[in-house]
């Protein structure tokens, strides 16, 4: 090991012997020094580093005392042979698939890739207002933020969400029914822990949101893919395929990724099934705020007379995914069990971002922001749809969608959407293949593309041209 790596600094606040001790611990933990390696004698290290012998001795005594070093008399001092395992830190292999997931979902931190899914318009976020509110929150809640937060969420935010849902989504709920969670996954986890058991079967839309499908399957639930048609999830097919299902996960306002709304007869059929089967419906209302034609449909939850629907919403699309804030609205009868469970879960974290969101909502910035974004997204959606029409002609067919922040472009039958999306992602584009979101087979694939960050028609055209090149090569 290079002795220079050990050189402690006199400017450092920590005493020299402690710095030296820590450097050795680190060197052992990271494998730079291995079990059995001989270390310099106290005298030679002191002279090498220009330190007093007592200083080096103090560090060595600690290292021997804690079992890092073994003193072998005349044979010198060595790194303890018992640390053999530590010396070779296991480096977990990163699975190829998780890399592509991460890349397609997150991209480069702070930047949007062309077509990146799931990201709101980062350039249009009201940063100044946000910074002002965040600063004020920090000052007003300084003392409160130092203590343990309520794992059910910051009360004023729960109130602001309940009020918003009453007005915007037709959901009549008290703030006690609202649980703030760490993203949609946090909401799913809370619902699962309280209401479901390992191995329970649930209906999952096919095609459907791929990340939540993997998350639920990974947490021990069994998912039965149920096809969606023009009216949304096909309830009769669900009953045939998995008559013993204990739950169903649906996106009724804007099916993800196909974009249709679930019809009223289907909604009633689904609610009736859940009531008769004593099953749970998880309603994922991830982007209902953005609708470009007609009025947003009320949530399925607003029709829930028997307390079978758990409603989830997220701040990822309406504000920023970096906040990692979502919420779960539970039937009144389940509030007590949920309340008990949140004590055993990590919860949504610090109150500071939650308090900033609450202030943003209470002071009318949220409603204003949504209004602005609705107009902006309608415009940006147009940039992408026009560019696809101009550059690709009838090679793609844009699936009509009344809302949302993605476009689904269907490809000619026989074209491999997964290979195309993978090749595009390898060239820094953030789109995804419909085939990856589907369990069953389909003749026609498609590309799911985000458009929220196309700030100009030229940016959309440029990205579509790049995609066109990849299509030519795949
Ligand atoms: C269908 C669907 N549901 C939920 C979410 C929200 O997830 P989160 O709150 O974890 O960002 C997303 C985000 O992309 C989504 O596409």
CSV table of C-alpha atoms and ligand atoms in Angstrom, one decimal:
chain,number,residue,atom,x,y,z
A,1,UNK,CA,0.0,0.0,0.0
A,2,UNK,CA,1.2,3.5,-0.9
A,3,UNK,CA,2.2,5.3,2.3
A,4,UNK,CA,1.1,8.6,0.8
A,5,UNK,CA,-2.5,7.3,1.1
A,6,UNK,CA,-2.0,7.3,4.8
A,7,UNK,CA,-0.6,10.8,5.2
A,8,UNK,CA,-2.9,12.5,7.7
A,9,UNK,CA,-3.6,16.2,7.4
A,10,UNK,CA,-2.9,18.7,10.1
A,11,UNK,CA,-5.7,21.0,8.9
A,12,UNK,CA,-8.2,18.3,9.5
A,13,UNK,CA,-10.4,18.7,12.7
A,14,UNK,CA,-9.7,15.1,13.7
A,15,UNK,CA,-6.6,14.2,15.7
A,16,UNK,CA,-3.8,12.7,13.6
A,17,UNK,CA,-3.9,9.3,15.3
A,18,UNK,CA,-7.6,9.0,14.5
A,19,UNK,CA,-7.1,10.0,10.9
A,20,UNK,CA,-4.4,7.3,10.6
A,21,UNK,CA,-6.6,4.7,12.3
A,22,UNK,CA,-9.5,5.5,9.9
A,23,UNK,CA,-7.3,5.3,6.8
A,24,UNK,CA,-6.2,1.8,7.8
A,25,UNK,CA,-9.7,0.7,8.4
A,26,UNK,CA,-10.8,2.0,5.0
A,27,UNK,CA,-7.8,0.4,3.3
A,28,UNK,CA,-8.8,-3.0,4.8
A,29,UNK,CA,-12.5,-2.6,4.1
A,30,UNK,CA,-11.9,-1.7,0.4
A,31,UNK,CA,-9.4,-4.5,-0.1
A,32,UNK,CA,-6.3,-2.3,-0.6
A,33,UNK,CA,-4.8,-4.1,2.4
A,34,UNK,CA,-5.4,-7.8,2.6
A,35,UNK,CA,-5.5,-10.2,5.5
A,36,UNK,CA,-2.0,-11.2,6.4
A,37,UNK,CA,-0.3,-8.2,4.8
A,38,UNK,CA,2.5,-6.8,6.8
A,39,UNK,CA,2.3,-3.2,7.9
A,40,UNK,CA,5.3,-0.9,8.6
A,41,UNK,CA,6.7,-0.8,12.1
A,42,UNK,CA,5.7,2.1,14.3
A,43,UNK,CA,9.2,3.6,14.0
A,44,UNK,CA,9.5,3.4,10.2
A,45,UNK,CA,5.9,4.8,9.6
A,46,UNK,CA,6.5,7.6,12.1
A,47,UNK,CA,9.7,8.6,10.3
A,48,UNK,CA,8.1,8.1,6.8
A,49,UNK,CA,5.1,10.4,7.6
A,50,UNK,CA,7.0,12.7,9.8
A,51,UNK,CA,4.9,12.0,12.9
A,52,UNK,CA,5.7,11.4,16.5
A,53,UNK,CA,6.1,7.8,17.4
A,54,UNK,CA,3.4,8.1,20.1
A,55,UNK,CA,0.9,9.2,17.4
A,56,UNK,CA,1.4,6.1,15.3
A,57,UNK,CA,1.5,3.9,18.4
A,58,UNK,CA,-1.9,5.2,19.5
A,59,UNK,CA,-3.4,4.4,16.1
A,60,UNK,CA,-1.8,0.9,16.0
A,61,UNK,CA,-3.0,0.2,19.6
A,62,UNK,CA,-6.6,0.9,18.5
A,63,UNK,CA,-6.2,-1.2,15.4
A,64,UNK,CA,-4.8,-4.1,17.4
A,65,UNK,CA,-7.4,-3.6,20.1
A,66,UNK,CA,-10.3,-3.8,17.5
A,67,UNK,CA,-8.9,-6.8,15.8
A,68,UNK,CA,-7.7,-5.2,12.5
A,69,UNK,CA,-4.0,-5.8,13.2
A,70,UNK,CA,-2.2,-8.6,15.0
A,71,UNK,CA,1.1,-7.9,16.6
A,72,UNK,CA,3.6,-10.8,16.0
A,73,UNK,CA,6.5,-9.6,18.1
A,74,UNK,CA,9.8,-9.7,16.2
A,75,UNK,CA,7.8,-10.9,13.0
A,76,UNK,CA,6.2,-7.5,12.9
A,77,UNK,CA,2.5,-6.4,12.7
A,78,UNK,CA,0.1,-7.8,10.1
A,79,UNK,CA,-3.5,-7.3,9.1
A,80,UNK,CA,-5.4,-9.9,11.0
A,81,UNK,CA,-5.7,-13.2,8.9
A,82,UNK,CA,-9.2,-13.5,10.3
A,83,UNK,CA,-10.3,-10.6,8.1
A,84,UNK,CA,-9.9,-12.7,5.0
A,85,UNK,CA,-13.6,-12.3,4.0
A,86,UNK,CA,-13.6,-8.5,4.5
A,87,UNK,CA,-10.5,-8.1,2.4
A,88,UNK,CA,-12.3,-9.2,-0.7
A,89,UNK,CA,-15.5,-7.2,-0.8
A,90,UNK,CA,-18.2,-9.0,-2.8
A,91,UNK,CA,-19.0,-6.9,-5.8
A,92,UNK,CA,-22.6,-7.7,-6.7
A,93,UNK,CA,-23.1,-8.1,-10.5
A,94,UNK,CA,-25.5,-5.6,-11.9
A,95,UNK,CA,-28.1,-7.5,-14.0
A,96,UNK,CA,-28.3,-6.2,-17.5
A,97,UNK,CA,-32.1,-5.8,-17.3
A,98,UNK,CA,-32.0,-3.6,-14.2
A,99,UNK,CA,-29.6,-1.3,-16.0
A,100,UNK,CA,-31.9,-0.9,-18.9
A,101,UNK,CA,-34.9,-0.3,-16.6
A,102,UNK,CA,-33.0,2.3,-14.7
A,103,UNK,CA,-31.7,4.0,-17.8
A,104,UNK,CA,-35.1,4.1,-19.5
A,105,UNK,CA,-36.9,5.3,-16.4
A,106,UNK,CA,-34.4,7.7,-14.9
A,107,UNK,CA,-31.9,8.6,-17.6
A,108,UNK,CA,-29.2,11.1,-16.8
A,109,UNK,CA,-29.8,12.7,-13.4
A,110,UNK,CA,-31.2,16.2,-13.9
A,111,UNK,CA,-31.7,15.8,-17.7
A,112,UNK,CA,-34.4,14.4,-19.8
A,113,UNK,CA,-33.6,12.0,-22.6
A,114,UNK,CA,-35.5,12.4,-25.9
A,115,UNK,CA,-38.9,10.6,-25.5
A,116,UNK,CA,-38.2,9.9,-21.9
A,117,UNK,CA,-41.2,8.4,-20.2
A,118,UNK,CA,-42.7,9.4,-16.9
A,119,UNK,CA,-41.0,12.8,-16.7
A,120,UNK,CA,-42.9,16.0,-16.5
A,121,UNK,CA,-41.6,19.2,-18.3
A,122,UNK,CA,-38.5,19.9,-16.2
A,123,UNK,CA,-38.0,23.3,-17.9
A,124,UNK,CA,-41.5,24.5,-16.9
A,125,UNK,CA,-41.3,23.7,-13.3
A,126,UNK,CA,-41.9,26.9,-11.2
A,127,UNK,CA,-38.5,26.7,-9.6
A,128,UNK,CA,-38.5,30.2,-8.1
A,129,UNK,CA,-41.8,29.7,-6.3
A,130,UNK,CA,-40.7,26.3,-5.2
A,131,UNK,CA,-37.4,27.6,-3.8
A,132,UNK,CA,-39.2,30.4,-1.9
A,133,UNK,CA,-41.7,28.0,-0.4
A,134,UNK,CA,-39.0,25.4,0.4
A,135,UNK,CA,-36.9,28.2,2.2
A,136,UNK,CA,-39.9,29.3,4.2
A,137,UNK,CA,-40.8,25.7,5.1
A,138,UNK,CA,-37.2,25.2,6.3
A,139,UNK,CA,-37.5,28.2,8.6
A,140,UNK,CA,-41.0,27.6,9.9
A,141,UNK,CA,-40.7,23.9,10.5
A,142,UNK,CA,-37.0,23.8,11.6
A,143,UNK,CA,-37.7,22.4,15.0
A,144,UNK,CA,-40.5,20.0,13.9
A,145,UNK,CA,-38.3,18.6,11.1
A,146,UNK,CA,-35.6,17.6,13.7
A,147,UNK,CA,-37.9,15.0,15.3
A,148,UNK,CA,-39.5,11.8,14.0
A,149,UNK,CA,-42.1,12.5,11.3
A,150,UNK,CA,-45.5,11.0,11.3
A,151,UNK,CA,-45.1,7.8,9.2
A,152,UNK,CA,-48.6,8.3,7.8
A,153,UNK,CA,-47.5,11.6,6.3
A,154,UNK,CA,-47.4,15.3,7.3
A,155,UNK,CA,-50.9,16.2,8.5
A,156,UNK,CA,-51.3,19.5,6.5
A,157,UNK,CA,-50.3,17.6,3.3
A,158,UNK,CA,-52.8,14.9,4.0
A,159,UNK,CA,-55.5,17.5,4.4
A,160,UNK,CA,-54.5,19.3,1.2
A,161,UNK,CA,-54.7,16.0,-0.7
A,162,UNK,CA,-58.1,15.2,0.7
A,163,UNK,CA,-59.4,18.6,-0.3
A,164,UNK,CA,-57.9,18.4,-3.7
A,165,UNK,CA,-59.3,14.9,-4.3
A,166,UNK,CA,-62.8,16.1,-3.3
A,167,UNK,CA,-62.8,18.9,-5.8
A,168,UNK,CA,-60.8,17.4,-8.7
A,169,UNK,CA,-61.6,13.7,-8.5
A,170,UNK,CA,-65.0,13.5,-6.8
A,171,UNK,CA,-63.6,11.5,-3.9
A,172,UNK,CA,-65.2,12.1,-0.6
A,173,UNK,CA,-62.6,11.3,2.0
A,174,UNK,CA,-61.2,12.6,5.3
A,175,UNK,CA,-57.5,13.3,5.7
A,176,UNK,CA,-57.3,10.3,8.1
A,177,UNK,CA,-57.9,8.1,5.0
A,178,UNK,CA,-55.0,9.6,3.2
A,179,UNK,CA,-51.5,8.0,3.7
A,180,UNK,CA,-48.5,9.8,2.2
A,181,UNK,CA,-46.1,7.2,0.8
A,182,UNK,CA,-42.6,7.0,-0.8
A,183,UNK,CA,-43.8,6.9,-4.4
A,184,UNK,CA,-46.4,4.5,-5.9
A,185,UNK,CA,-44.3,1.5,-4.8
A,186,UNK,CA,-44.8,2.8,-1.2
A,187,UNK,CA,-48.5,2.9,-1.7
A,188,UNK,CA,-48.6,-0.6,-3.2
A,189,UNK,CA,-46.5,-1.9,-0.4
A,190,UNK,CA,-48.7,-0.5,2.3
A,191,UNK,CA,-51.8,-1.9,0.7
A,192,UNK,CA,-50.2,-5.3,0.2
A,193,UNK,CA,-49.0,-5.6,3.8
A,194,UNK,CA,-52.4,-4.8,5.2
A,195,UNK,CA,-54.8,-6.4,2.9
A,196,UNK,CA,-53.0,-9.2,1.0
A,197,UNK,CA,-51.1,-12.4,1.8
A,198,UNK,CA,-48.1,-14.0,0.0
A,199,UNK,CA,-49.3,-15.9,-3.0
A,200,UNK,CA,-52.6,-14.0,-3.4
A,201,UNK,CA,-53.7,-13.8,-7.0
A,202,UNK,CA,-54.6,-10.5,-8.6
A,203,UNK,CA,-55.7,-9.2,-12.0
A,204,UNK,CA,-53.2,-7.0,-13.7
A,205,UNK,CA,-54.0,-5.1,-16.9
A,206,UNK,CA,-52.3,-6.5,-20.0
A,207,UNK,CA,-50.6,-4.5,-21.3
A,208,UNK,CA,-49.9,-2.7,-18.0
A,209,UNK,CA,-47.4,-0.6,-16.2
A,210,UNK,CA,-44.3,-2.8,-16.3
A,211,UNK,CA,-42.5,-1.5,-13.2
A,212,UNK,CA,-45.4,-2.1,-10.8
A,213,UNK,CA,-46.1,-5.5,-12.3
A,214,UNK,CA,-42.5,-6.5,-11.6
A,215,UNK,CA,-42.6,-5.0,-8.1
A,216,UNK,CA,-45.8,-6.8,-7.1
A,217,UNK,CA,-44.6,-10.1,-8.5
A,218,UNK,CA,-41.3,-9.6,-6.7
A,219,UNK,CA,-43.2,-9.1,-3.4
A,220,UNK,CA,-44.7,-12.5,-3.5
A,221,UNK,CA,-48.1,-11.9,-5.2
A,222,UNK,CA,-49.3,-13.8,-8.3
A,223,UNK,CA,-50.5,-11.7,-11.1
A,224,UNK,CA,-53.0,-12.9,-13.7
A,225,UNK,CA,-52.7,-10.8,-16.9
A,226,UNK,CA,-56.2,-9.6,-18.0
A,227,UNK,CA,-56.6,-8.1,-21.4
A,228,UNK,CA,-57.8,-4.5,-21.9
A,229,UNK,CA,-60.0,-3.5,-24.8
A,230,UNK,CA,-61.6,-0.2,-25.8
A,231,UNK,CA,-63.5,-0.1,-22.6
A,232,UNK,CA,-60.6,-0.9,-20.3
A,233,UNK,CA,-60.0,-4.0,-18.3
A,234,UNK,CA,-62.1,-6.9,-19.5
A,235,UNK,CA,-63.8,-8.0,-16.2
A,236,UNK,CA,-65.4,-11.1,-17.7
A,237,UNK,CA,-62.1,-12.3,-18.9
A,238,UNK,CA,-60.6,-11.7,-15.5
A,239,UNK,CA,-63.3,-13.8,-13.9
A,240,UNK,CA,-62.6,-16.6,-16.3
A,241,UNK,CA,-58.8,-16.5,-16.0
A,242,UNK,CA,-58.5,-16.0,-12.2
A,243,UNK,CA,-61.9,-16.5,-10.5
A,244,UNK,CA,-60.2,-16.7,-7.1
A,245,UNK,CA,-58.4,-13.3,-7.5
A,246,UNK,CA,-58.1,-11.3,-4.3
A,247,UNK,CA,-57.3,-8.0,-5.9
A,248,UNK,CA,-57.2,-6.1,-9.2
A,249,UNK,CA,-54.8,-3.2,-10.2
A,250,UNK,CA,-56.3,-0.8,-12.7
A,251,UNK,CA,-55.7,2.5,-14.4
A,252,UNK,CA,-59.4,3.5,-15.1
A,253,UNK,CA,-59.0,7.1,-16.0
A,254,UNK,CA,-56.2,6.7,-18.6
A,255,UNK,CA,-55.1,3.1,-19.1
A,256,UNK,CA,-51.4,2.7,-18.9
A,257,UNK,CA,-50.1,2.6,-21.7
A,258,UNK,CA,-53.0,2.2,-24.1
A,259,UNK,CA,-54.8,5.4,-23.0
A,260,UNK,CA,-58.5,4.6,-23.1
A,261,UNK,CA,-60.8,5.3,-20.1
A,262,UNK,CA,-62.7,2.5,-18.5
A,263,UNK,CA,-66.3,2.7,-19.5
A,264,UNK,CA,-69.0,3.2,-16.8
A,265,UNK,CA,-70.5,-0.3,-17.3
A,266,UNK,CA,-67.1,-1.8,-16.8
A,267,UNK,CA,-66.5,0.3,-13.7
A,268,UNK,CA,-69.8,-0.9,-12.2
A,269,UNK,CA,-69.0,-4.5,-13.2
A,270,UNK,CA,-65.6,-4.3,-11.6
A,271,UNK,CA,-67.0,-2.8,-8.4
A,272,UNK,CA,-69.7,-5.4,-8.3
A,273,UNK,CA,-67.2,-8.2,-8.7
A,274,UNK,CA,-65.0,-6.8,-5.9
A,275,UNK,CA,-68.0,-6.5,-3.5
A,276,UNK,CA,-69.2,-10.0,-4.2
A,277,UNK,CA,-65.7,-11.6,-4.1
A,278,UNK,CA,-64.6,-9.4,-1.1
A,279,UNK,CA,-61.6,-8.5,-3.3
A,280,UNK,CA,-59.7,-5.2,-3.4
A,281,UNK,CA,-59.4,-2.8,-6.3
A,282,UNK,CA,-56.2,-0.7,-6.4
A,283,UNK,CA,-56.9,2.3,-8.6
A,284,UNK,CA,-53.8,3.9,-10.0
A,285,UNK,CA,-54.7,7.4,-11.0
A,286,UNK,CA,-51.2,8.4,-12.0
A,287,UNK,CA,-51.8,11.2,-14.6
A,288,UNK,CA,-55.5,12.0,-14.7
A,289,UNK,CA,-54.8,15.7,-14.3
A,290,UNK,CA,-53.7,16.0,-17.9
A,291,UNK,CA,-56.6,15.6,-20.2
A,292,UNK,CA,-56.9,17.5,-23.4
A,293,UNK,CA,-60.4,16.8,-24.6
A,294,UNK,CA,-63.5,17.0,-22.5
A,295,UNK,CA,-63.6,16.9,-18.7
A,296,UNK,CA,-61.5,14.6,-16.6
A,297,UNK,CA,-63.6,11.6,-15.6
A,298,UNK,CA,-64.3,11.2,-11.9
A,299,UNK,CA,-62.2,8.5,-10.2
A,300,UNK,CA,-63.5,5.0,-9.9
A,301,UNK,CA,-63.2,5.5,-6.1
A,302,UNK,CA,-66.0,8.1,-6.3
A,303,UNK,CA,-68.4,5.2,-7.2
A,304,UNK,CA,-67.1,3.0,-4.4
A,305,UNK,CA,-70.1,2.3,-2.1
A,306,UNK,CA,-68.8,-0.7,-0.3
A,307,UNK,CA,-65.3,0.3,0.6
A,308,UNK,CA,-63.4,-2.0,-1.8
A,309,UNK,CA,-61.3,0.6,-3.7
A,310,UNK,CA,-57.8,1.8,-2.6
A,311,UNK,CA,-57.0,4.9,-4.6
A,312,UNK,CA,-53.4,6.0,-5.3
A,313,UNK,CA,-52.1,9.2,-6.8
A,314,UNK,CA,-48.6,10.4,-7.3
A,315,UNK,CA,-46.8,13.8,-7.3
A,316,UNK,CA,-44.3,12.4,-9.9
A,317,UNK,CA,-46.2,13.7,-13.0
A,318,UNK,CA,-47.9,16.8,-11.5
A,319,UNK,CA,-44.8,18.1,-9.7
A,320,UNK,CA,-41.5,16.1,-9.8
A,321,UNK,CA,-40.6,12.4,-9.6
A,322,UNK,CA,-37.5,13.4,-7.5
A,323,UNK,CA,-39.8,14.2,-4.6
A,324,UNK,CA,-40.7,10.5,-4.3
A,325,UNK,CA,-44.1,11.4,-2.9
A,326,UNK,CA,-47.4,9.6,-3.6
A,327,UNK,CA,-50.5,8.7,-1.6
A,328,UNK,CA,-52.9,6.0,-0.8
A,329,UNK,CA,-56.5,6.7,0.1
A,330,UNK,CA,-58.0,3.8,2.0
A,331,UNK,CA,-61.6,2.9,2.8
A,332,UNK,CA,-62.7,4.2,6.2
A,333,UNK,CA,-62.9,0.7,7.7
A,334,UNK,CA,-59.2,0.1,7.0
A,335,UNK,CA,-57.8,3.3,8.5
A,336,UNK,CA,-56.9,1.7,11.9
A,337,UNK,CA,-55.0,-1.3,10.3
A,338,UNK,CA,-53.2,1.0,7.9
A,339,UNK,CA,-52.3,3.4,10.8
A,340,UNK,CA,-50.8,0.4,12.7
A,341,UNK,CA,-48.9,-0.8,9.7
A,342,UNK,CA,-47.2,2.5,8.8
A,343,UNK,CA,-45.3,2.3,12.1
A,344,UNK,CA,-43.4,-0.7,10.6
A,345,UNK,CA,-42.6,0.8,7.2
A,346,UNK,CA,-40.1,3.4,6.2
A,347,UNK,CA,-42.8,6.0,5.4
A,348,UNK,CA,-42.4,9.0,3.2
A,349,UNK,CA,-39.4,10.5,4.9
A,350,UNK,CA,-38.7,14.0,6.0
A,351,UNK,CA,-41.5,16.5,6.5
A,352,UNK,CA,-39.7,19.2,4.6
A,353,UNK,CA,-40.6,18.2,1.0
A,354,UNK,CA,-44.1,17.3,2.2
A,355,UNK,CA,-44.6,20.6,3.9
A,356,UNK,CA,-43.4,22.4,0.7
A,357,UNK,CA,-45.9,20.4,-1.4
A,358,UNK,CA,-48.6,21.3,1.2
A,359,UNK,CA,-47.8,25.0,1.0
A,360,UNK,CA,-47.7,24.8,-2.8
A,361,UNK,CA,-51.2,23.3,-2.8
A,362,UNK,CA,-52.7,25.5,-0.1
A,363,UNK,CA,-51.5,28.7,-1.7
A,364,UNK,CA,-53.1,27.9,-5.1
A,365,UNK,CA,-49.8,27.3,-7.0
A,366,UNK,CA,-50.7,23.7,-7.6
A,367,UNK,CA,-54.0,24.5,-9.4
A,368,UNK,CA,-52.2,27.2,-11.4
A,369,UNK,CA,-49.3,24.9,-12.3
A,370,UNK,CA,-51.7,22.1,-13.5
A,371,UNK,CA,-53.6,24.6,-15.7
A,372,UNK,CA,-50.4,25.8,-17.3
A,373,UNK,CA,-49.1,22.3,-17.8
A,374,UNK,CA,-52.3,21.1,-19.4
A,375,UNK,CA,-51.9,23.8,-22.1
A,376,UNK,CA,-48.2,23.2,-22.4
A,377,UNK,CA,-48.6,19.4,-22.8
A,378,UNK,CA,-51.3,19.7,-25.4
A,379,UNK,CA,-48.9,21.8,-27.4
A,380,UNK,CA,-45.9,19.5,-26.9
A,381,UNK,CA,-47.9,16.5,-27.7
A,382,UNK,CA,-48.8,18.2,-31.0
A,383,UNK,CA,-45.0,18.7,-31.7
A,384,UNK,CA,-44.4,14.9,-31.4
A,385,UNK,CA,-47.5,13.8,-33.2
A,386,UNK,CA,-46.7,16.2,-36.1
A,387,UNK,CA,-43.1,15.1,-36.2
A,388,UNK,CA,-44.1,11.4,-36.3
A,389,UNK,CA,-46.6,12.1,-39.1
A,390,UNK,CA,-44.0,14.1,-41.2
A,391,UNK,CA,-41.0,11.9,-40.7
A,392,UNK,CA,-42.5,8.5,-40.5
A,393,UNK,CA,-45.7,8.7,-42.5
A,394,UNK,CA,-47.7,5.5,-42.2
A,395,UNK,CA,-44.9,3.5,-40.7
A,396,UNK,CA,-46.4,4.4,-37.4
A,397,UNK,CA,-49.9,4.9,-36.2
A,398,UNK,CA,-50.5,7.2,-33.2
A,399,UNK,CA,-53.0,5.6,-30.9
A,400,UNK,CA,-55.6,8.3,-30.0
A,401,UNK,CA,-55.3,9.3,-26.4
A,402,UNK,CA,-57.4,11.9,-24.5
A,403,UNK,CA,-54.7,12.7,-22.0
A,404,UNK,CA,-51.5,11.8,-20.3
A,405,UNK,CA,-47.9,12.7,-21.0
A,406,UNK,CA,-47.0,9.9,-23.4
A,407,UNK,CA,-47.9,8.9,-26.9
A,408,UNK,CA,-48.2,5.3,-28.1
A,409,UNK,CA,-47.1,4.8,-31.7
A,410,UNK,CA,-48.2,1.5,-33.2
A,411,UNK,CA,-45.8,-0.2,-35.6
A,412,UNK,CA,-46.4,-2.3,-38.6
A,413,UNK,CA,-47.2,-5.9,-37.9
A,414,UNK,CA,-44.1,-8.0,-37.7
A,415,UNK,CA,-41.8,-5.2,-36.6
A,416,UNK,CA,-40.0,-6.1,-33.4
A,417,UNK,CA,-40.8,-3.2,-31.0
A,418,UNK,CA,-38.5,-4.6,-28.3
A,419,UNK,CA,-35.4,-4.7,-30.5
A,420,UNK,CA,-36.2,-1.3,-31.8
A,421,UNK,CA,-36.7,0.3,-28.4
A,422,UNK,CA,-33.6,-1.4,-27.0
A,423,UNK,CA,-31.5,-0.1,-30.0
A,424,UNK,CA,-33.0,3.4,-29.5
A,425,UNK,CA,-32.2,3.3,-25.7
A,426,UNK,CA,-28.7,2.3,-26.5
A,427,UNK,CA,-28.5,5.6,-28.4
A,428,UNK,CA,-29.7,7.6,-25.5
A,429,UNK,CA,-33.4,7.8,-26.2
A,430,UNK,CA,-35.8,7.1,-23.3
A,431,UNK,CA,-38.7,5.3,-25.1
A,432,UNK,CA,-40.0,1.9,-24.3
A,433,UNK,CA,-41.6,-1.0,-26.2
A,434,UNK,CA,-45.2,-2.0,-25.8
A,435,UNK,CA,-44.0,-5.6,-26.0
A,436,UNK,CA,-42.2,-5.1,-22.7
A,437,UNK,CA,-45.4,-4.0,-21.0
A,438,UNK,CA,-47.4,-6.9,-22.3
A,439,UNK,CA,-47.5,-10.5,-21.1
A,440,UNK,CA,-49.8,-11.9,-23.8
A,441,UNK,CA,-48.9,-11.9,-27.5
A,442,UNK,CA,-50.0,-9.2,-30.0
A,443,UNK,CA,-49.4,-8.9,-33.7
A,444,UNK,CA,-48.6,-5.3,-33.6
A,445,UNK,CA,-46.0,-3.8,-31.4
A,446,UNK,CA,-45.6,-0.1,-30.4
A,447,UNK,CA,-43.4,2.5,-29.0
A,448,UNK,CA,-44.3,4.3,-25.8
A,449,UNK,CA,-42.8,7.8,-25.9
A,450,UNK,CA,-42.8,10.7,-23.5
A,451,UNK,CA,-43.2,14.2,-25.0
A,452,UNK,CA,-43.3,16.5,-22.0
A,453,UNK,CA,-39.7,17.7,-22.5
A,454,UNK,CA,-39.9,18.6,-26.2
A,455,UNK,CA,-39.8,22.3,-25.8
A,456,UNK,CA,-39.9,23.2,-29.5
A,457,UNK,CA,-41.2,21.5,-32.7
A,458,UNK,CA,-37.6,21.3,-33.8
A,459,UNK,CA,-36.6,19.3,-30.8
A,460,UNK,CA,-39.3,16.8,-31.5
A,461,UNK,CA,-38.4,16.6,-35.2
A,462,UNK,CA,-34.8,16.1,-34.4
A,463,UNK,CA,-35.5,13.2,-32.0
A,464,UNK,CA,-37.9,11.5,-34.5
A,465,UNK,CA,-35.2,11.8,-37.2
A,466,UNK,CA,-32.8,10.1,-34.9
A,467,UNK,CA,-35.3,7.4,-34.2
A,468,UNK,CA,-35.9,7.0,-37.9
A,469,UNK,CA,-32.2,6.3,-38.4
A,470,UNK,CA,-32.4,3.5,-35.8
A,471,UNK,CA,-35.5,2.1,-37.4
A,472,UNK,CA,-33.6,1.9,-40.7
A,473,UNK,CA,-30.9,-0.1,-39.1
A,474,UNK,CA,-33.0,-2.5,-37.0
B,1,LIG,C1,-48.9,3.8,-14.6
B,1,LIG,C2,-48.1,4.5,-13.6
B,1,LIG,N1,-48.5,4.4,-12.3
B,1,LIG,C3,-47.8,5.1,-11.3
B,1,LIG,C4,-46.7,5.8,-11.6
B,1,LIG,C5,-46.1,6.6,-10.5
B,1,LIG,O1,-45.0,6.1,-9.9
B,1,LIG,P1,-44.1,6.9,-8.9
B,1,LIG,O2,-45.0,7.5,-7.9
B,1,LIG,O3,-43.4,5.7,-8.2
B,1,LIG,O4,-43.3,7.8,-9.6
B,1,LIG,C6,-46.2,5.9,-12.9
B,1,LIG,C7,-45.0,6.6,-13.2
B,1,LIG,O5,-44.4,6.5,-14.2
B,1,LIG,C8,-46.9,5.2,-13.9
B,1,LIG,O6,-46.5,5.3,-15.2
